[in-house]
């Protein structure tokens, strides 16, 4: 197995290469506005660091969100394009699962990322490998009673630490493609079928056609 993992569902543009046993190379740059610009150079960098060529990749895994529309699409389209060009399977994994796995926690906790609009994407976990709930998007104040004092990780928990009072500051704040790849490799080795690479948006895109838009072209 040579698994290429990438995720652009959060401000972190992250890529990793995993051989089924360990992470061979990883790149992560945090920039919410440059996903399209940063992703392909990161892939080239990771392959070069690992001493591998793209055509050696046997599987691709991509973070499917939840995340903002534009950034999330960059990773999904790139993964689909690589998969079609190489003729290899493309697997999806919830981006929150990658953050959960990277935390290494063995107790119940929550993962939260910044959803903008003063909201967070979040989910509950029994431990680093086991989700308890589906991802959701909410205003922190609306879930304060559910998350107060519960161990929490992720940039959303950092941003709203007065709500996520159990914040674990030692845990990773941003997504790691290395963790996403390790989780995927672990599940594939156990014979699990990973979900397809379908985006988890959870809400409509920020860009909307104006309500009073009028067609001005000739009919």
PDB file of C-alpha atoms in Angstrom:
ATOM      1  CA  UNK A   1       0.000   0.000   0.000  1.00  0.00           C
ATOM      2  CA  UNK A   2       1.109   3.540  -0.784  1.00  0.00           C
ATOM      3  CA  UNK A   3      -1.656   5.847   0.352  1.00  0.00           C
ATOM      4  CA  UNK A   4      -1.800   9.529  -0.599  1.00  0.00           C
ATOM      5  CA  UNK A   5      -3.922  11.547   1.843  1.00  0.00           C
ATOM      6  CA  UNK A   6      -5.036  15.150   1.496  1.00  0.00           C
ATOM      7  CA  UNK A   7      -7.447  17.482   3.228  1.00  0.00           C
ATOM      8  CA  UNK A   8      -8.556  21.049   2.474  1.00  0.00           C
ATOM      9  CA  UNK A   9     -11.746  21.126   4.566  1.00  0.00           C
ATOM     10  CA  UNK A  10     -10.207  23.507   7.121  1.00  0.00           C
ATOM     11  CA  UNK A  11      -7.696  26.379   6.858  1.00  0.00           C
ATOM     12  CA  UNK A  12      -4.953  23.710   6.904  1.00  0.00           C
ATOM     13  CA  UNK A  13      -3.844  22.528   3.466  1.00  0.00           C
ATOM     14  CA  UNK A  14      -2.338  19.168   4.370  1.00  0.00           C
ATOM     15  CA  UNK A  15      -0.918  16.226   2.411  1.00  0.00           C
ATOM     16  CA  UNK A  16       0.752  12.983   3.536  1.00  0.00           C
ATOM     17  CA  UNK A  17       2.088   9.735   2.127  1.00  0.00           C
ATOM     18  CA  UNK A  18       1.619   6.509   4.120  1.00  0.00           C
ATOM     19  CA  UNK A  19       2.980   3.040   3.310  1.00  0.00           C
ATOM     20  CA  UNK A  20       0.480   1.096   5.403  1.00  0.00           C
ATOM     21  CA  UNK A  21       2.793   1.089   8.399  1.00  0.00           C
ATOM     22  CA  UNK A  22       3.959   4.644   8.883  1.00  0.00           C
ATOM     23  CA  UNK A  23       3.807   8.180   7.516  1.00  0.00           C
ATOM     24  CA  UNK A  24       6.640   8.610   5.003  1.00  0.00           C
ATOM     25  CA  UNK A  25       6.245  12.370   4.548  1.00  0.00           C
ATOM     26  CA  UNK A  26       3.765  15.096   5.436  1.00  0.00           C
ATOM     27  CA  UNK A  27       3.104  18.747   4.631  1.00  0.00           C
ATOM     28  CA  UNK A  28       0.779  21.198   6.372  1.00  0.00           C
ATOM     29  CA  UNK A  29       0.272  24.894   5.690  1.00  0.00           C
ATOM     30  CA  UNK A  30      -2.440  26.926   7.403  1.00  0.00           C
ATOM     31  CA  UNK A  31      -3.915  29.473   4.998  1.00  0.00           C
ATOM     32  CA  UNK A  32      -7.681  29.687   4.570  1.00  0.00           C
ATOM     33  CA  UNK A  33      -7.486  31.600   1.264  1.00  0.00           C
ATOM     34  CA  UNK A  34      -4.895  29.647  -0.761  1.00  0.00           C
ATOM     35  CA  UNK A  35      -6.066  26.033  -0.882  1.00  0.00           C
ATOM     36  CA  UNK A  36      -5.927  25.865  -4.685  1.00  0.00           C
ATOM     37  CA  UNK A  37      -2.515  27.492  -4.832  1.00  0.00           C
ATOM     38  CA  UNK A  38      -0.890  25.388  -2.121  1.00  0.00           C
ATOM     39  CA  UNK A  39      -2.258  21.879  -2.617  1.00  0.00           C
ATOM     40  CA  UNK A  40      -0.437  20.608  -5.722  1.00  0.00           C
ATOM     41  CA  UNK A  41       2.990  21.955  -4.677  1.00  0.00           C
ATOM     42  CA  UNK A  42       2.427  20.197  -1.335  1.00  0.00           C
ATOM     43  CA  UNK A  43       1.757  16.909  -3.142  1.00  0.00           C
ATOM     44  CA  UNK A  44       4.976  17.331  -5.151  1.00  0.00           C
ATOM     45  CA  UNK A  45       6.911  18.136  -1.979  1.00  0.00           C
ATOM     46  CA  UNK A  46       5.618  15.108  -0.086  1.00  0.00           C
ATOM     47  CA  UNK A  47       6.344  12.716  -2.959  1.00  0.00           C
ATOM     48  CA  UNK A  48       9.865  14.113  -3.345  1.00  0.00           C
ATOM     49  CA  UNK A  49      10.575  13.869   0.387  1.00  0.00           C
ATOM     50  CA  UNK A  50       9.412  10.238   0.399  1.00  0.00           C
ATOM     51  CA  UNK A  51      11.369   9.426  -2.771  1.00  0.00           C
ATOM     52  CA  UNK A  52       8.219   8.249  -4.547  1.00  0.00           C
ATOM     53  CA  UNK A  53       6.473   8.957  -7.845  1.00  0.00           C
ATOM     54  CA  UNK A  54       2.773   9.697  -8.152  1.00  0.00           C
ATOM     55  CA  UNK A  55       2.198   6.573 -10.250  1.00  0.00           C
ATOM     56  CA  UNK A  56       3.308   4.415  -7.295  1.00  0.00           C
ATOM     57  CA  UNK A  57       0.257   5.487  -5.266  1.00  0.00           C
ATOM     58  CA  UNK A  58      -2.201   2.620  -4.699  1.00  0.00           C
ATOM     59  CA  UNK A  59      -4.968   4.447  -2.795  1.00  0.00           C
ATOM     60  CA  UNK A  60      -6.088   8.006  -2.192  1.00  0.00           C
ATOM     61  CA  UNK A  61      -7.932   9.250   0.884  1.00  0.00           C
ATOM     62  CA  UNK A  62      -9.449  12.711   1.118  1.00  0.00           C
ATOM     63  CA  UNK A  63     -11.059  14.604   3.956  1.00  0.00           C
ATOM     64  CA  UNK A  64     -14.726  15.151   3.069  1.00  0.00           C
ATOM     65  CA  UNK A  65     -15.410  17.832   5.653  1.00  0.00           C
ATOM     66  CA  UNK A  66     -17.513  19.242   7.046  1.00  0.00           C
ATOM     67  CA  UNK A  67     -16.020  22.444   5.734  1.00  0.00           C
ATOM     68  CA  UNK A  68     -16.684  25.596   3.704  1.00  0.00           C
ATOM     69  CA  UNK A  69     -17.665  24.940   0.097  1.00  0.00           C
ATOM     70  CA  UNK A  70     -14.718  26.407  -1.815  1.00  0.00           C
ATOM     71  CA  UNK A  71     -11.839  25.021   0.216  1.00  0.00           C
ATOM     72  CA  UNK A  72     -13.427  21.604   0.574  1.00  0.00           C
ATOM     73  CA  UNK A  73     -13.984  21.294  -3.187  1.00  0.00           C
ATOM     74  CA  UNK A  74     -10.281  21.859  -3.919  1.00  0.00           C
ATOM     75  CA  UNK A  75      -9.280  18.669  -2.116  1.00  0.00           C
ATOM     76  CA  UNK A  76     -12.190  16.594  -3.387  1.00  0.00           C
ATOM     77  CA  UNK A  77     -11.685  17.537  -7.033  1.00  0.00           C
ATOM     78  CA  UNK A  78      -7.929  16.994  -6.813  1.00  0.00           C
ATOM     79  CA  UNK A  79      -8.397  13.566  -5.227  1.00  0.00           C
ATOM     80  CA  UNK A  80     -10.962  12.563  -7.868  1.00  0.00           C
ATOM     81  CA  UNK A  81      -8.650  13.731 -10.662  1.00  0.00           C
ATOM     82  CA  UNK A  82      -5.686  11.785  -9.290  1.00  0.00           C
ATOM     83  CA  UNK A  83      -7.858   8.714  -8.828  1.00  0.00           C
ATOM     84  CA  UNK A  84      -9.129   8.837 -12.413  1.00  0.00           C
ATOM     85  CA  UNK A  85      -5.669   9.466 -13.875  1.00  0.00           C
ATOM     86  CA  UNK A  86      -4.011   6.684 -11.875  1.00  0.00           C
ATOM     87  CA  UNK A  87      -6.900   4.222 -11.921  1.00  0.00           C
ATOM     88  CA  UNK A  88      -6.799   3.811  -8.121  1.00  0.00           C
ATOM     89  CA  UNK A  89      -9.597   3.920  -5.510  1.00  0.00           C
ATOM     90  CA  UNK A  90     -10.442   7.214  -3.829  1.00  0.00           C
ATOM     91  CA  UNK A  91     -11.722   6.944  -0.256  1.00  0.00           C
ATOM     92  CA  UNK A  92     -13.416   9.595   1.860  1.00  0.00           C
ATOM     93  CA  UNK A  93     -13.044  10.178   5.584  1.00  0.00           C
ATOM     94  CA  UNK A  94     -14.701  12.733   7.824  1.00  0.00           C
ATOM     95  CA  UNK A  95     -12.165  15.475   8.521  1.00  0.00           C
ATOM     96  CA  UNK A  96     -13.233  15.568  12.172  1.00  0.00           C
ATOM     97  CA  UNK A  97     -12.229  11.890  12.408  1.00  0.00           C
ATOM     98  CA  UNK A  98      -8.690  12.829  11.428  1.00  0.00           C
ATOM     99  CA  UNK A  99      -8.473  15.419  14.197  1.00  0.00           C
ATOM    100  CA  UNK A 100      -9.950  12.953  16.666  1.00  0.00           C
ATOM    101  CA  UNK A 101      -7.401  10.293  15.699  1.00  0.00           C
ATOM    102  CA  UNK A 102      -4.533  12.764  16.022  1.00  0.00           C
ATOM    103  CA  UNK A 103      -5.613  13.635  19.571  1.00  0.00           C
ATOM    104  CA  UNK A 104      -4.870  10.134  20.840  1.00  0.00           C
ATOM    105  CA  UNK A 105      -7.504  10.550  23.557  1.00  0.00           C
ATOM    106  CA  UNK A 106      -8.875   7.427  25.214  1.00  0.00           C
ATOM    107  CA  UNK A 107     -11.833   9.098  26.948  1.00  0.00           C
ATOM    108  CA  UNK A 108     -15.032  10.692  25.570  1.00  0.00           C
ATOM    109  CA  UNK A 109     -14.405  14.095  23.982  1.00  0.00           C
ATOM    110  CA  UNK A 110     -15.557  16.493  21.269  1.00  0.00           C
ATOM    111  CA  UNK A 111     -13.870  17.820  18.138  1.00  0.00           C
ATOM    112  CA  UNK A 112     -14.747  21.290  16.875  1.00  0.00           C
ATOM    113  CA  UNK A 113     -13.506  23.235  13.852  1.00  0.00           C
ATOM    114  CA  UNK A 114     -14.256  26.814  12.847  1.00  0.00           C
ATOM    115  CA  UNK A 115     -17.281  26.938  10.533  1.00  0.00           C
ATOM    116  CA  UNK A 116     -17.187  30.762  10.234  1.00  0.00           C
ATOM    117  CA  UNK A 117     -20.427  32.742  10.652  1.00  0.00           C
ATOM    118  CA  UNK A 118     -19.763  32.401  14.412  1.00  0.00           C
ATOM    119  CA  UNK A 119     -20.471  28.662  14.197  1.00  0.00           C
ATOM    120  CA  UNK A 120     -18.513  25.430  14.640  1.00  0.00           C
ATOM    121  CA  UNK A 121     -18.543  22.037  12.976  1.00  0.00           C
ATOM    122  CA  UNK A 122     -18.411  19.457  15.749  1.00  0.00           C
ATOM    123  CA  UNK A 123     -18.975  15.840  16.772  1.00  0.00           C
ATOM    124  CA  UNK A 124     -18.651  13.636  19.861  1.00  0.00           C
ATOM    125  CA  UNK A 125     -16.197  10.723  20.135  1.00  0.00           C
ATOM    126  CA  UNK A 126     -15.894   7.836  22.572  1.00  0.00           C
ATOM    127  CA  UNK A 127     -12.144   7.774  21.959  1.00  0.00           C
ATOM    128  CA  UNK A 128      -9.709   8.726  19.192  1.00  0.00           C
ATOM    129  CA  UNK A 129     -11.068   6.052  16.832  1.00  0.00           C
ATOM    130  CA  UNK A 130     -14.785   5.905  17.647  1.00  0.00           C
ATOM    131  CA  UNK A 131     -17.331   8.579  16.666  1.00  0.00           C
ATOM    132  CA  UNK A 132     -20.512   8.752  18.725  1.00  0.00           C
ATOM    133  CA  UNK A 133     -22.464  11.309  16.683  1.00  0.00           C
ATOM    134  CA  UNK A 134     -22.742  12.563  13.135  1.00  0.00           C
ATOM    135  CA  UNK A 135     -21.037  15.919  12.416  1.00  0.00           C
ATOM    136  CA  UNK A 136     -23.188  18.986  13.068  1.00  0.00           C
ATOM    137  CA  UNK A 137     -22.939  22.747  12.653  1.00  0.00           C
ATOM    138  CA  UNK A 138     -24.098  25.003  15.492  1.00  0.00           C
ATOM    139  CA  UNK A 139     -23.470  28.261  17.261  1.00  0.00           C
ATOM    140  CA  UNK A 140     -21.250  27.564  20.283  1.00  0.00           C
ATOM    141  CA  UNK A 141     -23.735  29.204  22.665  1.00  0.00           C
ATOM    142  CA  UNK A 142     -26.437  26.773  21.514  1.00  0.00           C
ATOM    143  CA  UNK A 143     -24.395  23.711  22.515  1.00  0.00           C
ATOM    144  CA  UNK A 144     -22.713  25.136  25.611  1.00  0.00           C
ATOM    145  CA  UNK A 145     -24.581  22.823  27.987  1.00  0.00           C
ATOM    146  CA  UNK A 146     -23.548  19.779  25.941  1.00  0.00           C
ATOM    147  CA  UNK A 147     -19.811  20.542  25.727  1.00  0.00           C
ATOM    148  CA  UNK A 148     -19.010  22.413  28.962  1.00  0.00           C
ATOM    149  CA  UNK A 149     -16.229  20.605  30.780  1.00  0.00           C
ATOM    150  CA  UNK A 150     -15.992  17.859  28.145  1.00  0.00           C
ATOM    151  CA  UNK A 151     -12.459  17.363  26.772  1.00  0.00           C
ATOM    152  CA  UNK A 152     -12.294  19.202  23.439  1.00  0.00           C
ATOM    153  CA  UNK A 153      -9.840  19.547  20.555  1.00  0.00           C
ATOM    154  CA  UNK A 154      -9.668  21.513  17.309  1.00  0.00           C
ATOM    155  CA  UNK A 155      -9.472  25.118  16.152  1.00  0.00           C
ATOM    156  CA  UNK A 156     -13.170  25.685  16.868  1.00  0.00           C
ATOM    157  CA  UNK A 157     -12.669  24.709  20.494  1.00  0.00           C
ATOM    158  CA  UNK A 158      -9.648  27.031  20.711  1.00  0.00           C
ATOM    159  CA  UNK A 159     -11.603  29.910  19.190  1.00  0.00           C
ATOM    160  CA  UNK A 160     -14.531  29.461  21.598  1.00  0.00           C
ATOM    161  CA  UNK A 161     -12.682  28.285  24.698  1.00  0.00           C
ATOM    162  CA  UNK A 162     -15.185  30.004  26.992  1.00  0.00           C
ATOM    163  CA  UNK A 163     -17.744  27.451  25.727  1.00  0.00           C
ATOM    164  CA  UNK A 164     -15.412  24.477  25.223  1.00  0.00           C
ATOM    165  CA  UNK A 165     -14.087  24.728  28.751  1.00  0.00           C
ATOM    166  CA  UNK A 166     -12.486  21.275  28.624  1.00  0.00           C
ATOM    167  CA  UNK A 167     -10.131  22.380  25.830  1.00  0.00           C
ATOM    168  CA  UNK A 168      -6.992  20.241  25.535  1.00  0.00           C
ATOM    169  CA  UNK A 169      -4.418  22.757  24.361  1.00  0.00           C
ATOM    170  CA  UNK A 170      -1.755  20.100  23.978  1.00  0.00           C
ATOM    171  CA  UNK A 171      -3.813  18.356  21.268  1.00  0.00           C
ATOM    172  CA  UNK A 172      -3.443  19.307  17.566  1.00  0.00           C
ATOM    173  CA  UNK A 173      -5.433  22.393  16.615  1.00  0.00           C
ATOM    174  CA  UNK A 174      -5.368  21.841  12.855  1.00  0.00           C
ATOM    175  CA  UNK A 175      -5.951  18.887  10.567  1.00  0.00           C
ATOM    176  CA  UNK A 176      -3.126  16.440   9.838  1.00  0.00           C
ATOM    177  CA  UNK A 177      -3.165  14.404   6.629  1.00  0.00           C
ATOM    178  CA  UNK A 178      -0.738  12.079   8.360  1.00  0.00           C
ATOM    179  CA  UNK A 179      -3.363  11.234  10.986  1.00  0.00           C
ATOM    180  CA  UNK A 180      -6.041  10.915   8.304  1.00  0.00           C
ATOM    181  CA  UNK A 181      -3.796   8.532   6.328  1.00  0.00           C
ATOM    182  CA  UNK A 182      -2.930   6.465   9.409  1.00  0.00           C
ATOM    183  CA  UNK A 183      -6.609   6.088  10.302  1.00  0.00           C
ATOM    184  CA  UNK A 184      -7.504   5.105   6.735  1.00  0.00           C
ATOM    185  CA  UNK A 185      -4.648   2.588   6.572  1.00  0.00           C
ATOM    186  CA  UNK A 186      -5.737   1.088   9.876  1.00  0.00           C
ATOM    187  CA  UNK A 187      -9.343   0.697   8.736  1.00  0.00           C
ATOM    188  CA  UNK A 188      -8.387  -0.705   5.332  1.00  0.00           C
ATOM    189  CA  UNK A 189      -6.041  -3.234   6.945  1.00  0.00           C
ATOM    190  CA  UNK A 190      -8.944  -4.355   9.149  1.00  0.00           C
ATOM    191  CA  UNK A 191     -11.028  -5.011   6.043  1.00  0.00           C
ATOM    192  CA  UNK A 192     -13.358  -2.039   6.562  1.00  0.00           C
ATOM    193  CA  UNK A 193     -14.935  -0.340   3.574  1.00  0.00           C
ATOM    194  CA  UNK A 194     -14.286   3.385   3.666  1.00  0.00           C
ATOM    195  CA  UNK A 195     -17.031   5.798   2.580  1.00  0.00           C
ATOM    196  CA  UNK A 196     -17.021   7.400  -0.876  1.00  0.00           C
ATOM    197  CA  UNK A 197     -15.494  10.873  -1.305  1.00  0.00           C
ATOM    198  CA  UNK A 198     -18.736  12.829  -1.017  1.00  0.00           C
ATOM    199  CA  UNK A 199     -18.622  16.284   0.584  1.00  0.00           C
ATOM    200  CA  UNK A 200     -20.166  17.054   3.959  1.00  0.00           C
ATOM    201  CA  UNK A 201     -21.305  20.653   3.606  1.00  0.00           C
ATOM    202  CA  UNK A 202     -24.035  20.730   6.318  1.00  0.00           C
ATOM    203  CA  UNK A 203     -25.211  24.118   5.058  1.00  0.00           C
ATOM    204  CA  UNK A 204     -25.519  26.189   1.900  1.00  0.00           C
ATOM    205  CA  UNK A 205     -22.426  27.887   0.402  1.00  0.00           C
ATOM    206  CA  UNK A 206     -21.579  31.451   1.455  1.00  0.00           C
ATOM    207  CA  UNK A 207     -21.895  32.695  -2.135  1.00  0.00           C
ATOM    208  CA  UNK A 208     -25.532  33.093  -3.161  1.00  0.00           C
ATOM    209  CA  UNK A 209     -27.302  34.431  -6.249  1.00  0.00           C
ATOM    210  CA  UNK A 210     -28.976  37.734  -5.250  1.00  0.00           C
ATOM    211  CA  UNK A 211     -32.692  37.330  -4.568  1.00  0.00           C
ATOM    212  CA  UNK A 212     -33.620  40.144  -7.006  1.00  0.00           C
ATOM    213  CA  UNK A 213     -31.237  39.067  -9.739  1.00  0.00           C
ATOM    214  CA  UNK A 214     -32.548  39.938 -13.213  1.00  0.00           C
ATOM    215  CA  UNK A 215     -31.465  38.458 -16.541  1.00  0.00           C
ATOM    216  CA  UNK A 216     -30.268  41.252 -18.846  1.00  0.00           C
ATOM    217  CA  UNK A 217     -29.067  39.229 -21.826  1.00  0.00           C
ATOM    218  CA  UNK A 218     -31.258  39.174 -24.962  1.00  0.00           C
ATOM    219  CA  UNK A 219     -33.648  36.272 -25.313  1.00  0.00           C
TER     220      UNK A 219
END
